[in-house]
Amino acid sequence: MDNSTSKKVDNRDHFKSRLGFILAAAGSAVGLGNLWRFPYQVGSNGGGAFVFVYLIFILFIGVSVAITEMVIGRHGKSNVIECYGKYNSKFKIVGWFGMIASLFLYSYYAIVGGWTVFYIVKAISGQLIGLSTGSLGTLLDTFFHSPLQLMIYQIIFLIINAFIISRGISGGIEKYCKVLMPVLFIMLIIMAVRSITLPGAMKGIEWYLKPNFSKINSTVIVSAIGQAFFTLSLGVGSMVTYSSYLKSKENIPKTSISVAIFDTLVALLAGFVVLPAVFAFNLEPTTGPSLVFVTLPHVFSQIPFGTVFAIIFFVLLLIAAVTSSISMLEISTTFVVEKAKISRKKATWLLTLLIFIIGIPPLMSFGSWGHIQLAGKNFYDLYDYFVSNITMPLVGLFGTILVGHIWKKEIVMNELTSNGTVDFKFKNVWYTLIKYVIPIVLFLISLQSLGILKI
Ligand code: PHE
């Protein structure tokens, strides 16, 4: 490493401890994807069969791509664009693609983040518990069709994030995640115990865990891979950016595996919170995105201390959403701070303003812009499709091609094993997977998502 590089490295902030980094990365991974998206994906995709395919993808594709992104980030020790372009400047475009997608992702993620704030306010003021499913539906409907209300809650959410991120890596992200992530986990366990001890919960547990293999089809497979990328925060540059702040001696494989295990546990726990309760009360698991927002409050109102459980749950949802979205904002913050040489604080607030503006079309698609559609999708659906179904698999694909085929094997292995100080038993399996298997699988999925191929 030459002098100028090491100087640059020294000037950058770092995660102070390994645990701090793991919790921050886990905080990025664990989000609305686990607590809101995962249960309704299971619900809409046939229960146990989806869970089975999803777990296989996490194990063979998710973990390998996560390791790849951490290798790219820590080796690059810079913003996401420089990291991807390190040995071949053509690959900078991959970083650009990921970073731009992260702005779009954050803009609509913050809308759902705002919903959690709205529900906390409603739960605390006692307006959520005791309503029938119908009245809850009306409450949600009114909320959804009022862009002004949506906007107010989205802004509150954006401000919380900007406040944390403007305080930097070790002082902000690491400090908050260290406290918030364990609290989240403990709260979830309490909630899951409450749910699985409800009378009639057994039916739900069985439906959730017992795979009916005949239900596995191309939709289930495509949804499962999308969920795997989304939930591990892959394909937009979050993991690359966070790892760029990781010290050279830290153990990348162990860290990625710990994050994936923690993330999967939280998703499975969320399933235990939501699905047994849905079945215990004879409700529909297939209602889609509204499952958590409409069904659970109804469930809460029928159990003792429902208000307390509702408040806990929606606070959980907010915590999870915040620790994820700060990792989305950090991608462009790191870039702007390094390129425009302005302060972190200024960069954070300017980007927050930009994201707010980008978020106006999806926000308005819940109201009067709902009829503006392209290929049957309104702005909100288009943003989500562009990010989750197109960008994430493509950035993942080019990341594996970069590390597997452009980088010299020696450089890759040195970074992976922290210059030989870290032992990773599966290093050759991982290398074969990212060099041959994963690019082919992701290529086929990308063709599918771009509409070029129909499985
Ligand atoms: N993994 C986060 C979740 O499950 C979402 C996310 C995606 C965060 C990409 C950062 C980058 O909610």
Short mmCIF file of C-alpha atoms and ligand atoms in Angstrom, two decimals:
data_model
loop_
_atom_site.label_atom_id
_atom_site.label_comp_id
_atom_site.label_asym_id
_atom_site.label_seq_id
_atom_site.Cartn_x
_atom_site.Cartn_y
_atom_site.Cartn_z
CA MET A 1 0.00 0.00 0.00
CA ASP A 2 1.52 3.36 -0.94
CA ASN A 3 1.83 6.32 1.34
CA SER A 4 -0.99 8.41 -0.01
CA THR A 5 -3.42 5.51 0.34
CA SER A 6 -2.50 4.81 3.92
CA LYS A 7 -2.85 8.49 4.73
CA LYS A 8 -6.32 8.48 3.21
CA VAL A 9 -7.20 5.38 5.21
CA ASP A 10 -6.01 6.96 8.43
CA ASN A 11 -8.14 10.02 7.83
CA ARG A 12 -11.31 8.00 7.49
CA ASP A 13 -13.55 7.24 10.39
CA HIS A 14 -13.63 3.62 11.55
CA PHE A 15 -15.92 1.30 13.39
CA LYS A 16 -14.34 1.17 16.85
CA SER A 17 -15.12 -2.46 17.64
CA ARG A 18 -15.92 -5.61 15.72
CA LEU A 19 -19.19 -5.99 17.61
CA GLY A 20 -20.11 -2.44 16.72
CA PHE A 21 -19.61 -3.19 13.04
CA ILE A 22 -21.55 -6.46 13.19
CA LEU A 23 -24.43 -4.71 14.90
CA ALA A 24 -24.41 -1.85 12.40
CA ALA A 25 -24.34 -4.30 9.47
CA ALA A 26 -27.03 -6.37 11.14
CA GLY A 27 -28.95 -3.16 11.75
CA SER A 28 -28.80 -2.46 8.03
CA ALA A 29 -29.92 -5.97 7.17
CA VAL A 30 -32.69 -6.21 9.75
CA GLY A 31 -35.42 -3.83 8.72
CA LEU A 32 -38.88 -3.53 7.32
CA GLY A 33 -37.74 -6.33 5.03
CA ASN A 34 -37.79 -8.75 7.95
CA LEU A 35 -40.66 -7.53 10.07
CA TRP A 36 -43.07 -6.27 7.44
CA ARG A 37 -42.03 -7.73 4.06
CA PHE A 38 -41.00 -11.26 5.09
CA PRO A 39 -44.26 -12.26 6.85
CA TYR A 40 -46.43 -11.08 3.98
CA GLN A 41 -44.16 -12.71 1.39
CA VAL A 42 -44.52 -15.99 3.30
CA GLY A 43 -48.26 -15.34 3.52
CA SER A 44 -48.65 -14.68 -0.20
CA ASN A 45 -46.28 -17.39 -1.42
CA GLY A 46 -47.68 -20.50 0.22
CA GLY A 47 -46.07 -20.61 3.67
CA GLY A 48 -43.41 -23.25 4.38
CA ALA A 49 -42.51 -23.76 0.72
CA PHE A 50 -41.41 -20.13 0.40
CA VAL A 51 -39.50 -20.29 3.69
CA PHE A 52 -37.64 -23.39 2.45
CA VAL A 53 -36.54 -21.81 -0.86
CA TYR A 54 -35.70 -18.53 0.84
CA LEU A 55 -33.41 -20.26 3.36
CA ILE A 56 -31.56 -22.07 0.56
CA PHE A 57 -31.00 -18.78 -1.28
CA ILE A 58 -29.75 -17.05 1.86
CA LEU A 59 -27.29 -19.89 2.47
CA PHE A 60 -25.90 -20.32 -1.04
CA ILE A 61 -26.34 -16.93 -2.68
CA GLY A 62 -26.99 -14.33 0.02
CA VAL A 63 -24.03 -15.15 2.25
CA SER A 64 -21.64 -15.44 -0.72
CA VAL A 65 -22.71 -12.11 -2.22
CA ALA A 66 -22.47 -10.48 1.22
CA ILE A 67 -18.89 -11.73 1.58
CA THR A 68 -18.14 -10.47 -1.95
CA GLU A 69 -19.49 -6.99 -1.18
CA MET A 70 -17.51 -6.82 2.06
CA VAL A 71 -14.34 -7.81 0.19
CA ILE A 72 -15.00 -5.07 -2.39
CA GLY A 73 -15.67 -2.47 0.30
CA ARG A 74 -12.82 -3.19 2.64
CA HIS A 75 -10.29 -3.51 -0.15
CA GLY A 76 -11.45 -0.25 -1.73
CA LYS A 77 -11.59 1.72 1.55
CA SER A 78 -13.42 4.48 -0.24
CA ASN A 79 -16.88 5.44 -1.47
CA VAL A 80 -18.91 2.87 -3.39
CA ILE A 81 -17.96 4.19 -6.84
CA GLU A 82 -14.19 4.05 -6.21
CA CYS A 83 -14.56 0.63 -4.57
CA TYR A 84 -16.17 -0.93 -7.64
CA GLY A 85 -13.79 0.89 -10.01
CA LYS A 86 -10.57 -0.01 -8.19
CA TYR A 87 -9.08 -2.41 -10.76
CA ASN A 88 -11.23 -1.59 -13.73
CA SER A 89 -12.71 1.88 -13.97
CA LYS A 90 -15.52 0.59 -16.22
CA PHE A 91 -17.00 -1.04 -13.12
CA LYS A 92 -17.54 2.41 -11.57
CA ILE A 93 -20.85 2.33 -13.39
CA VAL A 94 -21.91 -0.55 -11.13
CA GLY A 95 -21.25 1.64 -8.10
CA TRP A 96 -23.17 4.52 -9.66
CA PHE A 97 -26.06 2.25 -10.45
CA GLY A 98 -26.17 0.97 -6.85
CA MET A 99 -25.86 4.45 -5.34
CA ILE A 100 -28.61 5.95 -7.49
CA ALA A 101 -30.84 2.98 -6.66
CA SER A 102 -30.14 3.54 -2.96
CA LEU A 103 -31.59 7.07 -3.23
CA PHE A 104 -34.74 5.73 -4.84
CA LEU A 105 -34.92 2.88 -2.31
CA TYR A 106 -34.57 5.27 0.60
CA SER A 107 -37.19 7.61 -0.83
CA TYR A 108 -39.97 5.00 -0.75
CA TYR A 109 -38.65 3.10 2.28
CA ALA A 110 -39.03 6.36 4.22
CA ILE A 111 -42.71 6.45 3.29
CA VAL A 112 -43.29 3.07 4.96
CA GLY A 113 -41.01 4.25 7.79
CA GLY A 114 -43.46 7.12 8.19
CA TRP A 115 -46.33 4.64 8.51
CA THR A 116 -44.62 3.13 11.55
CA VAL A 117 -44.43 6.58 13.16
CA PHE A 118 -48.13 7.13 12.39
CA TYR A 119 -49.05 3.80 13.99
CA ILE A 120 -47.00 4.52 17.10
CA VAL A 121 -48.84 7.81 17.50
CA LYS A 122 -52.20 6.08 16.95
CA ALA A 123 -51.36 3.23 19.35
CA ILE A 124 -50.19 5.60 22.09
CA SER A 125 -53.27 7.78 21.76
CA GLY A 126 -55.42 4.64 22.05
CA GLN A 127 -56.98 5.00 18.59
CA LEU A 128 -55.67 1.70 17.23
CA ILE A 129 -56.96 -0.86 19.69
CA GLY A 130 -60.55 -2.00 19.79
CA LEU A 131 -61.30 -1.20 16.15
CA SER A 132 -62.77 -3.85 13.86
CA THR A 133 -60.79 -4.92 10.76
CA GLY A 134 -63.18 -2.80 8.73
CA SER A 135 -62.61 0.39 10.71
CA LEU A 136 -58.88 -0.26 10.74
CA GLY A 137 -59.04 -0.58 6.96
CA THR A 138 -60.82 2.76 6.80
CA LEU A 139 -58.24 4.35 9.09
CA LEU A 140 -55.44 3.10 6.86
CA ASP A 141 -57.28 4.07 3.70
CA THR A 142 -57.84 7.62 4.90
CA PHE A 143 -54.21 7.84 5.89
CA PHE A 144 -53.02 6.48 2.54
CA HIS A 145 -55.14 8.91 0.58
CA SER A 146 -53.89 11.91 2.42
CA PRO A 147 -50.47 12.74 0.92
CA LEU A 148 -50.10 15.61 3.36
CA GLN A 149 -50.31 13.26 6.37
CA LEU A 150 -48.05 10.73 4.66
CA MET A 151 -45.59 13.51 4.01
CA ILE A 152 -45.57 14.78 7.58
CA TYR A 153 -44.77 11.32 8.96
CA GLN A 154 -42.21 10.67 6.24
CA ILE A 155 -40.47 13.93 7.14
CA ILE A 156 -40.34 12.97 10.82
CA PHE A 157 -38.76 9.68 9.78
CA LEU A 158 -36.23 11.41 7.50
CA ILE A 159 -35.24 13.82 10.27
CA ILE A 160 -34.60 11.01 12.78
CA ASN A 161 -32.26 9.35 10.27
CA ALA A 162 -30.45 12.50 9.24
CA PHE A 163 -29.84 13.34 12.89
CA ILE A 164 -28.17 9.97 13.56
CA ILE A 165 -26.13 9.88 10.40
CA SER A 166 -24.84 13.43 10.67
CA ARG A 167 -23.05 12.31 13.84
CA GLY A 168 -20.71 10.04 11.87
CA ILE A 169 -19.71 6.41 11.96
CA SER A 170 -18.40 5.65 15.44
CA GLY A 171 -20.27 8.45 17.21
CA GLY A 172 -23.58 7.93 15.44
CA ILE A 173 -24.32 4.69 13.64
CA GLU A 174 -22.21 2.42 15.83
CA LYS A 175 -23.42 3.94 19.10
CA TYR A 176 -27.11 3.72 18.25
CA CYS A 177 -27.01 0.26 16.69
CA LYS A 178 -25.18 -1.18 19.67
CA VAL A 179 -28.15 -0.33 21.86
CA LEU A 180 -31.02 -0.65 19.43
CA MET A 181 -30.30 -4.06 17.90
CA PRO A 182 -30.24 -6.12 21.13
CA VAL A 183 -33.37 -4.31 22.35
CA LEU A 184 -35.10 -5.19 19.11
CA PHE A 185 -34.20 -8.85 19.44
CA ILE A 186 -35.43 -9.14 23.03
CA MET A 187 -38.71 -7.36 22.23
CA LEU A 188 -39.30 -9.71 19.31
CA ILE A 189 -38.83 -12.79 21.48
CA ILE A 190 -41.43 -11.48 23.94
CA MET A 191 -43.84 -10.85 21.07
CA ALA A 192 -43.27 -14.28 19.52
CA VAL A 193 -43.94 -16.02 22.83
CA ARG A 194 -47.19 -14.04 23.14
CA SER A 195 -48.24 -15.05 19.65
CA ILE A 196 -47.43 -18.77 19.75
CA THR A 197 -49.20 -19.23 23.06
CA LEU A 198 -52.49 -17.94 21.67
CA PRO A 199 -55.15 -20.68 21.45
CA GLY A 200 -55.26 -22.02 17.89
CA ALA A 201 -51.76 -20.82 17.04
CA MET A 202 -50.58 -24.34 16.17
CA LYS A 203 -52.27 -24.30 12.76
CA GLY A 204 -50.28 -21.22 11.84
CA ILE A 205 -47.00 -22.65 13.07
CA GLU A 206 -47.51 -25.79 10.98
CA TRP A 207 -48.45 -23.78 7.87
CA TYR A 208 -45.40 -21.61 8.39
CA LEU A 209 -42.83 -24.35 8.96
CA LYS A 210 -44.01 -27.39 7.03
CA PRO A 211 -43.05 -26.99 3.37
CA ASN A 212 -45.58 -28.15 0.83
CA PHE A 213 -43.16 -28.78 -2.02
CA SER A 214 -45.86 -28.81 -4.66
CA LYS A 215 -46.27 -25.07 -4.05
CA ILE A 216 -42.78 -24.24 -5.31
CA ASN A 217 -43.06 -22.49 -8.68
CA SER A 218 -41.24 -19.73 -10.56
CA THR A 219 -43.06 -16.95 -8.70
CA VAL A 220 -42.04 -18.43 -5.36
CA ILE A 221 -38.43 -18.78 -6.55
CA VAL A 222 -38.21 -15.24 -7.94
CA SER A 223 -39.87 -13.75 -4.84
CA ALA A 224 -37.53 -15.70 -2.58
CA ILE A 225 -34.36 -14.47 -4.30
CA GLY A 226 -35.69 -10.89 -4.26
CA GLN A 227 -36.41 -11.18 -0.57
CA ALA A 228 -32.92 -12.64 0.07
CA PHE A 229 -31.21 -9.65 -1.59
CA PHE A 230 -33.50 -7.10 -0.01
CA THR A 231 -33.19 -8.49 3.48
CA LEU A 232 -29.38 -8.73 3.47
CA SER A 233 -29.07 -5.17 2.08
CA LEU A 234 -27.25 -6.39 -1.02
CA GLY A 235 -26.97 -4.86 -4.46
CA VAL A 236 -27.14 -1.14 -3.62
CA GLY A 237 -23.80 -0.51 -1.95
CA SER A 238 -24.73 -0.54 1.74
CA MET A 239 -22.49 -3.44 2.66
CA VAL A 240 -19.68 -2.13 0.42
CA THR A 241 -19.85 1.29 2.10
CA TYR A 242 -20.02 -0.04 5.67
CA SER A 243 -17.11 -2.44 5.04
CA SER A 244 -15.02 0.39 3.65
CA TYR A 245 -14.87 1.57 7.27
CA LEU A 246 -13.82 -1.87 8.54
CA LYS A 247 -10.31 -2.36 9.86
CA SER A 248 -7.98 -4.58 7.82
CA LYS A 249 -7.61 -7.27 10.45
CA GLU A 250 -11.32 -8.03 10.93
CA ASN A 251 -12.74 -11.38 9.88
CA ILE A 252 -14.97 -10.85 6.82
CA PRO A 253 -16.43 -14.37 6.41
CA LYS A 254 -17.30 -14.65 10.09
CA THR A 255 -18.87 -11.19 10.09
CA SER A 256 -21.00 -11.87 7.00
CA ILE A 257 -22.15 -15.21 8.36
CA SER A 258 -23.03 -13.67 11.75
CA VAL A 259 -25.05 -10.93 10.05
CA ALA A 260 -26.88 -13.43 7.84
CA ILE A 261 -27.69 -15.66 10.82
CA PHE A 262 -28.96 -12.75 12.91
CA ASP A 263 -30.99 -11.40 10.00
CA THR A 264 -32.54 -14.79 9.30
CA LEU A 265 -33.37 -15.33 12.97
CA VAL A 266 -35.16 -12.00 13.12
CA ALA A 267 -37.14 -12.76 9.96
CA LEU A 268 -38.12 -16.20 11.26
CA LEU A 269 -39.06 -14.65 14.62
CA ALA A 270 -41.18 -12.05 12.84
CA GLY A 271 -42.95 -14.93 11.13
CA PHE A 272 -43.59 -16.43 14.57
CA VAL A 273 -45.02 -13.11 15.72
CA VAL A 274 -47.32 -12.56 12.76
CA LEU A 275 -48.44 -15.90 11.32
CA PRO A 276 -49.60 -17.94 14.35
CA ALA A 277 -51.64 -14.92 15.46
CA VAL A 278 -53.20 -14.58 12.02
CA PHE A 279 -54.29 -18.22 12.11
CA ALA A 280 -55.39 -18.12 15.76
CA PHE A 281 -57.90 -15.45 14.79
CA ASN A 282 -58.93 -17.07 11.50
CA LEU A 283 -57.62 -14.19 9.41
CA GLU A 284 -56.19 -14.27 5.88
CA PRO A 285 -52.38 -14.58 5.51
CA THR A 286 -52.51 -13.48 1.88
CA THR A 287 -53.45 -9.83 2.26
CA GLY A 288 -50.01 -8.60 1.12
CA PRO A 289 -48.31 -5.40 2.35
CA SER A 290 -51.22 -4.57 4.62
CA LEU A 291 -50.77 -7.76 6.67
CA VAL A 292 -48.86 -6.06 9.49
CA PHE A 293 -50.61 -2.71 9.27
CA VAL A 294 -54.19 -3.93 9.15
CA THR A 295 -54.22 -7.42 10.62
CA LEU A 296 -51.98 -7.08 13.65
CA PRO A 297 -53.67 -4.12 15.31
CA HIS A 298 -56.88 -6.12 15.04
CA VAL A 299 -55.13 -9.04 16.72
CA PHE A 300 -53.66 -6.78 19.39
CA SER A 301 -57.07 -5.46 20.29
CA GLN A 302 -58.21 -8.99 21.16
CA ILE A 303 -55.43 -9.92 23.53
CA PRO A 304 -54.76 -8.68 27.07
CA PHE A 305 -52.49 -5.64 27.25
CA GLY A 306 -53.03 -5.17 23.53
CA THR A 307 -52.15 -1.49 23.59
CA VAL A 308 -48.79 -2.21 25.22
CA PHE A 309 -48.02 -4.95 22.69
CA ALA A 310 -49.04 -2.71 19.82
CA ILE A 311 -46.81 0.11 20.98
CA ILE A 312 -43.89 -2.30 21.44
CA PHE A 313 -44.39 -3.80 18.01
CA PHE A 314 -44.57 -0.55 16.10
CA VAL A 315 -41.63 0.91 18.01
CA LEU A 316 -39.74 -2.23 16.95
CA LEU A 317 -40.71 -1.64 13.39
CA LEU A 318 -39.50 1.95 13.59
CA ILE A 319 -36.15 0.96 15.15
CA ALA A 320 -35.59 -1.66 12.48
CA ALA A 321 -36.50 0.77 9.72
CA VAL A 322 -34.19 3.48 11.07
CA THR A 323 -31.11 1.26 11.38
CA SER A 324 -31.68 0.09 7.79
CA SER A 325 -32.31 3.42 6.21
CA ILE A 326 -29.27 5.06 7.78
CA SER A 327 -27.23 2.49 5.84
CA MET A 328 -28.99 3.55 2.65
CA LEU A 329 -28.21 7.22 3.28
CA GLU A 330 -24.62 6.49 4.29
CA ILE A 331 -23.80 5.32 0.74
CA SER A 332 -24.30 8.74 -0.82
CA THR A 333 -23.18 10.63 2.29
CA THR A 334 -19.77 8.94 2.14
CA PHE A 335 -19.56 9.74 -1.58
CA VAL A 336 -20.51 13.40 -1.24
CA VAL A 337 -18.25 14.00 1.77
CA GLU A 338 -15.27 12.50 -0.09
CA LYS A 339 -15.95 14.11 -3.45
CA ALA A 340 -17.44 17.52 -2.68
CA LYS A 341 -15.31 18.03 0.45
CA ILE A 342 -18.20 19.44 2.44
CA SER A 343 -18.96 18.55 6.05
CA ARG A 344 -20.80 15.34 6.90
CA LYS A 345 -23.59 17.35 8.49
CA LYS A 346 -24.15 19.49 5.41
CA ALA A 347 -23.98 16.46 3.10
CA THR A 348 -26.54 14.56 5.18
CA TRP A 349 -29.10 17.34 5.20
CA LEU A 350 -28.65 18.18 1.51
CA LEU A 351 -29.11 14.53 0.58
CA THR A 352 -32.14 14.25 2.83
CA LEU A 353 -33.70 17.14 0.93
CA LEU A 354 -32.88 15.45 -2.40
CA ILE A 355 -34.42 12.17 -1.21
CA PHE A 356 -37.53 13.99 -0.07
CA ILE A 357 -37.91 15.42 -3.58
CA ILE A 358 -37.27 12.03 -5.25
CA GLY A 359 -39.91 10.60 -2.90
CA ILE A 360 -42.68 12.95 -4.02
CA PRO A 361 -43.91 10.80 -6.97
CA PRO A 362 -44.27 7.57 -4.93
CA LEU A 363 -45.83 9.56 -2.10
CA MET A 364 -48.34 11.15 -4.44
CA SER A 365 -49.10 7.76 -6.00
CA PHE A 366 -51.05 7.00 -2.83
CA GLY A 367 -53.22 10.00 -3.58
CA SER A 368 -54.06 11.93 -6.70
CA TRP A 369 -51.17 10.59 -8.81
CA GLY A 370 -52.31 6.99 -8.35
CA HIS A 371 -53.72 6.87 -11.86
CA ILE A 372 -50.38 7.76 -13.48
CA GLN A 373 -49.13 4.33 -14.44
CA LEU A 374 -46.48 2.71 -16.58
CA ALA A 375 -46.87 -0.98 -17.49
CA GLY A 376 -49.63 -1.26 -14.88
CA LYS A 377 -47.43 0.10 -12.10
CA ASN A 378 -47.81 3.39 -10.25
CA PHE A 379 -44.72 5.35 -9.12
CA TYR A 380 -44.40 3.48 -5.85
CA ASP A 381 -44.47 0.07 -7.56
CA LEU A 382 -42.12 1.29 -10.29
CA TYR A 383 -39.53 2.47 -7.76
CA ASP A 384 -39.72 -0.83 -5.91
CA TYR A 385 -39.47 -2.85 -9.13
CA PHE A 386 -36.50 -0.82 -10.36
CA VAL A 387 -34.63 -1.27 -7.09
CA SER A 388 -35.48 -4.78 -5.88
CA ASN A 389 -36.07 -6.66 -9.09
CA ILE A 390 -33.68 -4.99 -11.50
CA THR A 391 -30.84 -3.21 -9.69
CA MET A 392 -30.17 -5.52 -6.77
CA PRO A 393 -29.66 -8.73 -8.81
CA LEU A 394 -27.70 -6.82 -11.50
CA VAL A 395 -25.33 -5.10 -9.06
CA GLY A 396 -24.93 -8.47 -7.31
CA LEU A 397 -24.19 -10.12 -10.64
CA PHE A 398 -21.52 -7.59 -11.66
CA GLY A 399 -20.01 -7.64 -8.16
CA THR A 400 -19.40 -11.38 -8.42
CA ILE A 401 -18.05 -11.01 -11.97
CA LEU A 402 -15.70 -8.26 -10.76
CA VAL A 403 -14.27 -10.22 -7.86
CA GLY A 404 -14.38 -13.63 -9.57
CA HIS A 405 -13.02 -12.66 -12.97
CA ILE A 406 -11.41 -9.20 -12.95
CA TRP A 407 -9.56 -9.21 -9.64
CA LYS A 408 -6.49 -11.46 -9.34
CA LYS A 409 -7.28 -14.51 -7.22
CA GLU A 410 -4.35 -13.69 -4.93
CA ILE A 411 -5.73 -10.23 -4.12
CA VAL A 412 -9.18 -11.65 -3.48
CA MET A 413 -7.87 -14.35 -1.16
CA ASN A 414 -5.62 -11.91 0.71
CA GLU A 415 -8.53 -9.59 1.36
CA LEU A 416 -10.86 -12.45 2.27
CA THR A 417 -8.42 -13.89 4.79
CA SER A 418 -7.09 -10.53 6.05
CA ASN A 419 -3.63 -11.29 4.57
CA GLY A 420 -3.66 -14.87 5.72
CA THR A 421 -4.47 -14.16 9.36
CA VAL A 422 -8.06 -15.43 9.11
CA ASP A 423 -8.91 -19.03 8.38
CA PHE A 424 -12.00 -19.64 6.24
CA LYS A 425 -12.69 -23.32 5.62
CA PHE A 426 -15.05 -22.72 2.73
CA LYS A 427 -12.93 -20.23 0.83
CA ASN A 428 -12.67 -22.40 -2.28
CA VAL A 429 -16.37 -23.24 -2.23
CA TRP A 430 -17.14 -19.54 -1.95
CA TYR A 431 -14.77 -18.69 -4.81
CA THR A 432 -16.31 -21.31 -7.10
CA LEU A 433 -19.79 -20.11 -6.22
CA ILE A 434 -19.08 -16.45 -7.01
CA LYS A 435 -17.01 -17.23 -10.10
CA TYR A 436 -19.36 -19.63 -11.84
CA VAL A 437 -22.60 -20.57 -10.13
CA ILE A 438 -23.98 -17.28 -8.80
CA PRO A 439 -23.33 -15.19 -11.95
CA ILE A 440 -25.29 -17.73 -14.01
CA VAL A 441 -28.19 -17.86 -11.57
CA LEU A 442 -28.34 -14.06 -11.24
CA PHE A 443 -28.05 -13.64 -15.00
CA LEU A 444 -31.11 -15.83 -15.51
CA ILE A 445 -33.03 -13.96 -12.82
CA SER A 446 -32.09 -10.60 -14.34
CA LEU A 447 -33.31 -11.72 -17.76
CA GLN A 448 -36.54 -12.70 -16.08
CA SER A 449 -36.92 -9.39 -14.22
CA LEU A 450 -36.21 -7.39 -17.38
CA GLY A 451 -38.92 -9.35 -19.14
CA ILE A 452 -36.49 -10.92 -21.64
CA LEU A 453 -37.00 -14.47 -20.39
CA LYS A 454 -40.06 -16.17 -18.99
CA ILE A 455 -39.41 -19.22 -16.83
N1 PHE B 1 -32.24 -4.95 4.48
C1 PHE B 1 -33.16 -3.90 4.72
C2 PHE B 1 -34.48 -4.51 5.21
O1 PHE B 1 -34.60 -5.69 5.33
C3 PHE B 1 -33.41 -3.08 3.51
C4 PHE B 1 -32.16 -2.55 2.86
C5 PHE B 1 -31.90 -2.87 1.54
C6 PHE B 1 -31.26 -1.75 3.56
C7 PHE B 1 -30.73 -2.41 0.93
C8 PHE B 1 -30.11 -1.25 2.94
C9 PHE B 1 -29.85 -1.59 1.64
O2 PHE B 1 -35.40 -3.79 5.46
#
